[in-house]
Tab-separated table of C-alpha atoms and ligand atoms in Angstrom:
chain	number	residue	atom	x	y	z
A	1	MET	CA	-0.068	-0.011	-0.259
A	2	SER	CA	1.200	3.604	-0.880
A	3	GLN	CA	2.422	5.522	1.950
A	4	ALA	CA	-0.238	8.040	3.689
A	5	PRO	CA	0.025	11.637	3.198
A	6	HIS	CA	0.704	13.511	6.391
A	7	HIS	CA	-2.185	15.869	6.079
A	8	ILE	CA	-5.548	15.031	3.943
A	9	ALA	CA	-7.869	17.415	3.352
A	10	ILE	CA	-11.486	16.868	1.881
A	11	VAL	CA	-14.333	18.594	0.093
A	12	MET	CA	-17.009	16.433	1.054
A	13	ASP	CA	-19.411	17.486	-2.153
A	14	GLY	CA	-22.404	15.529	-3.314
A	15	ASN	CA	-24.904	14.761	-0.580
A	16	GLY	CA	-27.576	16.606	-2.270
A	17	ARG	CA	-27.220	14.582	-5.566
A	18	TRP	CA	-27.076	11.533	-3.721
A	19	ALA	CA	-30.301	11.906	-2.062
A	20	ASN	CA	-31.834	13.401	-5.629
A	21	LYS	CA	-31.025	10.153	-7.241
A	22	ARG	CA	-32.885	8.202	-4.689
A	23	LEU	CA	-35.824	10.739	-4.775
A	24	MET	CA	-35.027	11.500	-0.776
A	25	PRO	CA	-34.690	14.815	0.926
A	26	ARG	CA	-31.117	16.570	0.554
A	27	LEU	CA	-30.875	16.170	4.280
A	28	ALA	CA	-31.238	12.558	3.762
A	29	GLY	CA	-27.928	12.690	1.800
A	30	HIS	CA	-26.086	14.883	4.504
A	31	ARG	CA	-27.157	12.099	7.066
A	32	GLN	CA	-25.443	9.403	4.841
A	33	GLY	CA	-22.565	11.640	4.205
A	34	MET	CA	-22.060	11.777	8.163
A	35	GLU	CA	-21.474	7.931	7.818
A	36	SER	CA	-18.962	8.383	4.864
A	37	LEU	CA	-16.996	10.748	7.298
A	38	ARG	CA	-17.120	8.267	10.423
A	39	GLN	CA	-15.835	5.511	8.097
A	40	CYS	CA	-13.273	7.992	6.635
A	41	ILE	CA	-11.924	8.910	10.133
A	42	ARG	CA	-11.245	5.268	10.919
A	43	ALA	CA	-9.767	4.636	7.738
A	44	CYS	CA	-7.363	7.583	7.904
A	45	VAL	CA	-6.613	6.306	11.505
A	46	GLN	CA	-5.446	2.885	10.061
A	47	ARG	CA	-3.489	4.158	7.423
A	48	GLY	CA	-1.365	6.308	9.684
A	49	VAL	CA	-2.765	9.745	8.341
A	50	ALA	CA	-2.019	12.629	10.963
A	51	VAL	CA	-4.116	15.158	10.122
A	52	LEU	CA	-7.899	14.831	8.275
A	53	THR	CA	-9.282	18.440	7.403
A	54	VAL	CA	-12.956	18.063	6.154
A	55	PHE	CA	-15.283	20.690	4.476
A	56	ALA	CA	-18.496	20.469	6.194
A	57	PHE	CA	-20.257	23.880	5.816
A	58	SER	CA	-18.918	26.856	3.904
A	59	SER	CA	-19.599	30.769	4.512
A	60	GLU	CA	-21.496	30.541	1.484
A	61	ASN	CA	-23.467	27.685	2.525
A	62	TRP	CA	-25.938	30.197	4.440
A	63	ARG	CA	-27.163	31.190	0.963
A	64	ARG	CA	-29.004	27.457	0.895
A	65	PRO	CA	-32.823	27.380	1.590
A	66	ALA	CA	-33.449	27.833	5.174
A	67	ASP	CA	-34.771	24.439	6.070
A	68	GLU	CA	-31.891	23.075	4.675
A	69	VAL	CA	-29.614	25.301	6.791
A	70	SER	CA	-31.372	24.475	9.632
A	71	GLY	CA	-31.183	20.659	9.073
A	72	LEU	CA	-27.262	20.818	8.693
A	73	MET	CA	-27.290	23.031	12.255
A	74	ASP	CA	-29.391	20.454	13.786
A	75	LEU	CA	-27.205	17.277	12.150
A	76	LEU	CA	-24.062	19.296	13.535
A	77	ALA	CA	-25.587	19.432	17.429
A	78	THR	CA	-26.777	15.727	17.187
A	79	ALA	CA	-23.408	14.552	16.129
A	80	LEU	CA	-21.837	16.483	18.863
A	81	GLY	CA	-23.960	14.967	21.508
A	82	LYS	CA	-23.473	11.346	19.790
A	83	GLU	CA	-19.855	11.042	18.431
A	84	VAL	CA	-17.683	12.714	20.626
A	85	ALA	CA	-17.328	9.855	23.179
A	86	GLN	CA	-16.239	7.660	20.490
A	87	LEU	CA	-13.575	9.946	18.976
A	88	ARG	CA	-12.010	10.373	22.177
A	89	LYS	CA	-11.721	6.720	22.637
A	90	ASP	CA	-10.161	6.385	19.166
A	91	GLY	CA	-7.558	9.213	19.875
A	92	VAL	CA	-8.942	11.763	17.806
A	93	GLN	CA	-8.555	15.513	18.802
A	94	LEU	CA	-10.802	17.758	17.287
A	95	HIS	CA	-10.891	21.169	16.045
A	96	PHE	CA	-13.515	23.338	14.559
A	97	VAL	CA	-12.295	25.641	11.964
A	98	GLY	CA	-14.268	28.590	11.205
A	99	GLU	CA	-16.362	31.812	12.359
A	100	ARG	CA	-18.502	31.292	15.074
A	101	THR	CA	-20.217	34.546	14.821
A	102	GLY	CA	-23.471	33.211	13.208
A	103	LEU	CA	-23.711	30.180	14.986
A	104	SER	CA	-25.973	29.437	18.134
A	105	GLU	CA	-24.932	29.654	21.605
A	106	LYS	CA	-25.912	26.239	21.935
A	107	ILE	CA	-23.903	24.957	19.049
A	108	CYS	CA	-20.765	27.025	19.902
A	109	ALA	CA	-20.781	25.801	23.570
A	110	GLY	CA	-21.103	22.285	22.073
A	111	LEU	CA	-18.094	22.851	19.865
A	112	ALA	CA	-15.796	24.290	22.750
A	113	GLN	CA	-16.897	21.081	24.899
A	114	ALA	CA	-15.746	18.635	22.064
A	115	GLU	CA	-12.389	20.281	21.746
A	116	SER	CA	-11.787	20.006	25.137
A	117	ALA	CA	-13.104	16.687	25.953
A	118	THR	CA	-10.900	15.556	22.932
A	119	ALA	CA	-7.757	17.626	23.494
A	120	GLN	CA	-5.389	14.824	24.195
A	121	GLY	CA	-6.381	12.561	21.301
A	122	ASN	CA	-3.117	11.875	19.703
A	123	ARG	CA	-3.789	9.373	16.827
A	124	LEU	CA	-5.390	11.926	14.264
A	125	VAL	CA	-5.880	15.659	14.284
A	126	LEU	CA	-9.398	16.370	12.731
A	127	ASN	CA	-10.231	19.914	11.634
A	128	ILE	CA	-14.134	20.262	10.748
A	129	CYS	CA	-14.100	23.423	8.964
A	130	PHE	CA	-17.605	24.690	9.594
A	131	ASN	CA	-18.984	28.271	8.729
A	132	TYR	CA	-15.291	28.467	7.270
A	133	GLY	CA	-14.233	30.198	4.110
A	134	GLY	CA	-10.538	30.604	2.975
A	135	ARG	CA	-11.182	34.321	2.277
A	136	TRP	CA	-12.549	34.967	6.037
A	137	ASP	CA	-9.458	33.108	7.048
A	138	VAL	CA	-6.905	35.490	5.472
A	139	ALA	CA	-9.080	38.428	6.346
A	140	GLN	CA	-9.473	37.477	10.190
A	141	ALA	CA	-5.516	36.722	10.266
A	142	ALA	CA	-4.899	40.142	8.769
A	143	THR	CA	-7.179	42.065	11.189
A	144	LYS	CA	-5.361	39.812	14.154
A	145	LEU	CA	-2.043	41.299	13.075
A	146	CYS	CA	-2.997	44.896	12.192
A	147	ALA	CA	-4.817	45.099	15.720
A	148	SER	CA	-1.679	44.537	17.311
A	149	GLY	CA	0.636	46.333	15.447
A	150	GLN	CA	2.454	43.345	13.801
A	151	ALA	CA	3.563	43.584	10.073
A	152	ILE	CA	2.088	41.507	7.501
A	153	THR	CA	4.463	38.946	6.282
A	154	GLU	CA	3.906	35.372	4.741
A	155	ALA	CA	4.941	34.050	8.124
A	156	SER	CA	3.111	36.162	10.292
A	157	LEU	CA	-0.053	35.469	8.202
A	158	ALA	CA	0.312	31.902	8.294
A	159	SER	CA	0.663	31.812	12.030
A	160	SER	CA	-2.374	33.816	12.380
A	161	MET	CA	-4.358	31.478	10.297
A	162	ALA	CA	-7.305	29.316	11.873
A	163	MET	CA	-5.130	26.254	10.753
A	164	ALA	CA	-2.016	27.315	12.170
A	165	HIS	CA	-1.849	24.419	14.475
A	166	VAL	CA	-1.284	21.685	11.936
A	167	PRO	CA	1.066	21.928	8.593
A	168	ASP	CA	-0.202	22.772	5.162
A	169	PRO	CA	-2.078	19.686	3.538
A	170	ASP	CA	-0.483	17.366	0.990
A	171	LEU	CA	-3.565	16.008	-0.656
A	172	ILE	CA	-6.790	17.802	-1.197
A	173	ILE	CA	-9.615	15.416	-2.434
A	174	ARG	CA	-12.936	16.969	-3.712
A	175	THR	CA	-15.924	14.446	-4.229
A	176	GLY	CA	-18.707	14.777	-6.416
A	177	GLY	CA	-16.929	15.652	-9.688
A	178	GLU	CA	-16.850	19.316	-9.437
A	179	MET	CA	-13.319	20.993	-10.240
A	180	ARG	CA	-12.987	23.558	-7.805
A	181	LEU	CA	-11.839	24.828	-4.247
A	182	SER	CA	-15.221	26.929	-3.549
A	183	ASN	CA	-13.251	28.892	-1.010
A	184	PHE	CA	-11.660	26.219	0.670
A	185	LEU	CA	-8.368	26.410	2.269
A	186	LEU	CA	-7.110	29.150	-0.168
A	187	TRP	CA	-3.808	30.011	1.620
A	188	GLN	CA	-2.841	26.403	2.491
A	189	ALA	CA	-3.716	24.797	-0.661
A	190	ALA	CA	-0.461	26.735	-2.273
A	191	TYR	CA	1.428	23.247	-2.764
A	192	ALA	CA	-1.161	20.629	-2.244
A	193	GLU	CA	-1.739	17.833	-4.727
A	194	LEU	CA	-5.480	17.853	-5.975
A	195	TYR	CA	-7.424	14.643	-6.692
A	196	PHE	CA	-11.072	15.095	-8.005
A	197	SER	CA	-13.051	12.129	-7.665
A	198	GLU	CA	-16.311	11.482	-9.512
A	199	ARG	CA	-18.156	9.549	-6.753
A	200	LEU	CA	-20.649	11.551	-4.652
A	201	TRP	CA	-19.406	11.988	-0.832
A	202	PRO	CA	-22.147	9.210	0.532
A	203	ASP	CA	-20.565	6.586	-1.832
A	204	PHE	CA	-16.891	7.640	-0.998
A	205	ASP	CA	-15.061	4.427	0.700
A	206	ASP	CA	-11.882	2.942	1.375
A	207	ALA	CA	-11.082	1.996	-1.821
A	208	GLU	CA	-11.808	5.457	-3.266
A	209	LEU	CA	-9.405	6.960	-0.368
A	210	ASP	CA	-6.872	4.375	-1.379
A	211	ARG	CA	-6.685	5.644	-5.198
A	212	ALA	CA	-6.732	9.231	-3.974
A	213	ILE	CA	-3.520	8.029	-1.909
A	214	ALA	CA	-2.140	6.072	-4.796
A	215	ALA	CA	-2.660	9.021	-7.250
A	216	PHE	CA	-0.928	11.257	-4.649
A	217	SER	CA	1.950	8.810	-4.482
A	218	GLY	CA	2.776	8.754	-7.965
A	219	ARG	CA	3.023	12.732	-7.934
A	220	GLU	CA	6.193	14.469	-8.196
A	221	ARG	CA	6.054	17.628	-5.800
A	222	ARG	CA	8.548	19.972	-7.109
A	223	PHE	CA	7.622	23.025	-4.741
A	224	GLY	CA	9.534	25.148	-7.832
A	225	GLN	CA	12.572	23.064	-8.326
A	226	THR	CA	13.277	21.046	-11.393
A	227	SER	CA	12.846	17.137	-11.495
A	228	SER	CA	16.699	16.686	-11.527
A	229	GLN	CA	17.391	18.917	-8.641
A	230	LEU	CA	15.065	16.385	-6.701
A	231	LEU	CA	16.832	13.740	-8.035
A	232	HIS	CA	20.288	14.906	-7.160
A	233	PRO	CA	19.646	17.261	-4.436
A	234	LYS	CA	23.648	17.780	-4.160
A	235	ASP	CA	23.436	19.501	-7.529
A	236	ALA	CA	20.810	21.987	-6.340
A	237	GLY	CA	21.772	25.409	-7.514
A	238	LYS	CA	23.618	23.986	-10.712
A	239	SER	CA	21.967	24.158	-14.139
A	240	SER	CA	22.168	21.119	-16.613
B	301	IPE	C1	-22.022	19.024	0.500
B	301	IPE	O1	-22.906	18.218	-0.153
B	301	IPE	C2	-22.158	19.188	1.623
B	301	IPE	C3	-22.613	20.721	1.750
B	301	IPE	C4	-22.286	21.816	1.024
B	301	IPE	C5	-23.091	21.305	3.053
B	301	IPE	P1	-23.957	19.437	-1.192
B	301	IPE	O2	-24.906	19.733	-0.277
B	301	IPE	O3	-23.406	20.337	-1.705
B	301	IPE	O4	-24.451	18.343	-2.506
B	301	IPE	P2	-24.660	18.680	-3.929
B	301	IPE	O5	-23.575	19.367	-4.455
B	301	IPE	O6	-25.783	19.684	-3.963
B	301	IPE	O7	-24.871	17.309	-4.655
B	302	IPE	C1	-18.287	23.251	-0.995
B	302	IPE	O1	-19.438	22.898	-1.771
B	302	IPE	C2	-18.780	23.109	0.616
B	302	IPE	C3	-18.864	22.033	1.360
B	302	IPE	C4	-18.438	20.941	0.822
B	302	IPE	C5	-19.101	22.206	2.409
B	302	IPE	P1	-20.528	23.322	-2.164
B	302	IPE	O2	-21.588	22.546	-2.779
B	302	IPE	O3	-21.324	24.461	-1.351
B	302	IPE	O4	-19.767	24.150	-3.430
B	302	IPE	P2	-20.658	24.986	-4.832
B	302	IPE	O5	-21.459	25.819	-4.347
B	302	IPE	O6	-20.943	23.745	-5.688
B	302	IPE	O7	-19.268	25.483	-5.187
B	303	MG	MG1	-22.249	20.727	-3.557
């Protein structure tokens, strides 16, 4: 089996279409998506992935019909009640990444409680991006720096980002067939390898995860250098 990337990030897309195909309400797709996420967390732990980041609700998803938005909020509240004890047992350290303003007090309290209950987890860091947008993250980091009178540099911005507690993702997977980032990890995606899967998120399984990891393993990550520099690091700096 291929060596797993250190940090995998996933745009979990396609829940609505999965439900539509079955003539079910969109929320049934989101519920099935939770099952996929539960399995994906397990699979990442088994494969030795250190960090998993998932996009669960974007800054723009507020534009959806009110009943879908409230259904998604309820799904999060239910999951907080049901899943945290098992995640804690499995050694998962949970972080909720995103803007808290706009979320109910009850949900905010649940998020904080889940984070502190799992803070000792040392097998997998799980970042759940909820009410998150990459542009929000850059803006909030810059605002913090300005307020404290610090200069804006790449390093100071990176360390003020909501994802500063983990290294940048190595592999970003998007399910559902769309080839776009939809405001996910704009800053952190700079050198991520991208994998687009036709699978709808509720149909995502271990085999598809392994295909994404295998594709990642076959990529040459050059970070601006040439192939020959990577093959012969001693020659770095010389041209050939
Ligand atoms: C992703 O699935 C989940 C959220 C955005 C909350 P979608 O709900 O976007 O599913 P599609 O893209 O409509 O199929
Ligand atoms: C991105 O999916 C957000 C999440 C998966 C949470 P969307 O379904 O909202 O993206 P667009 O609107 O198709 O770009
Ligand atoms: Mg979608």
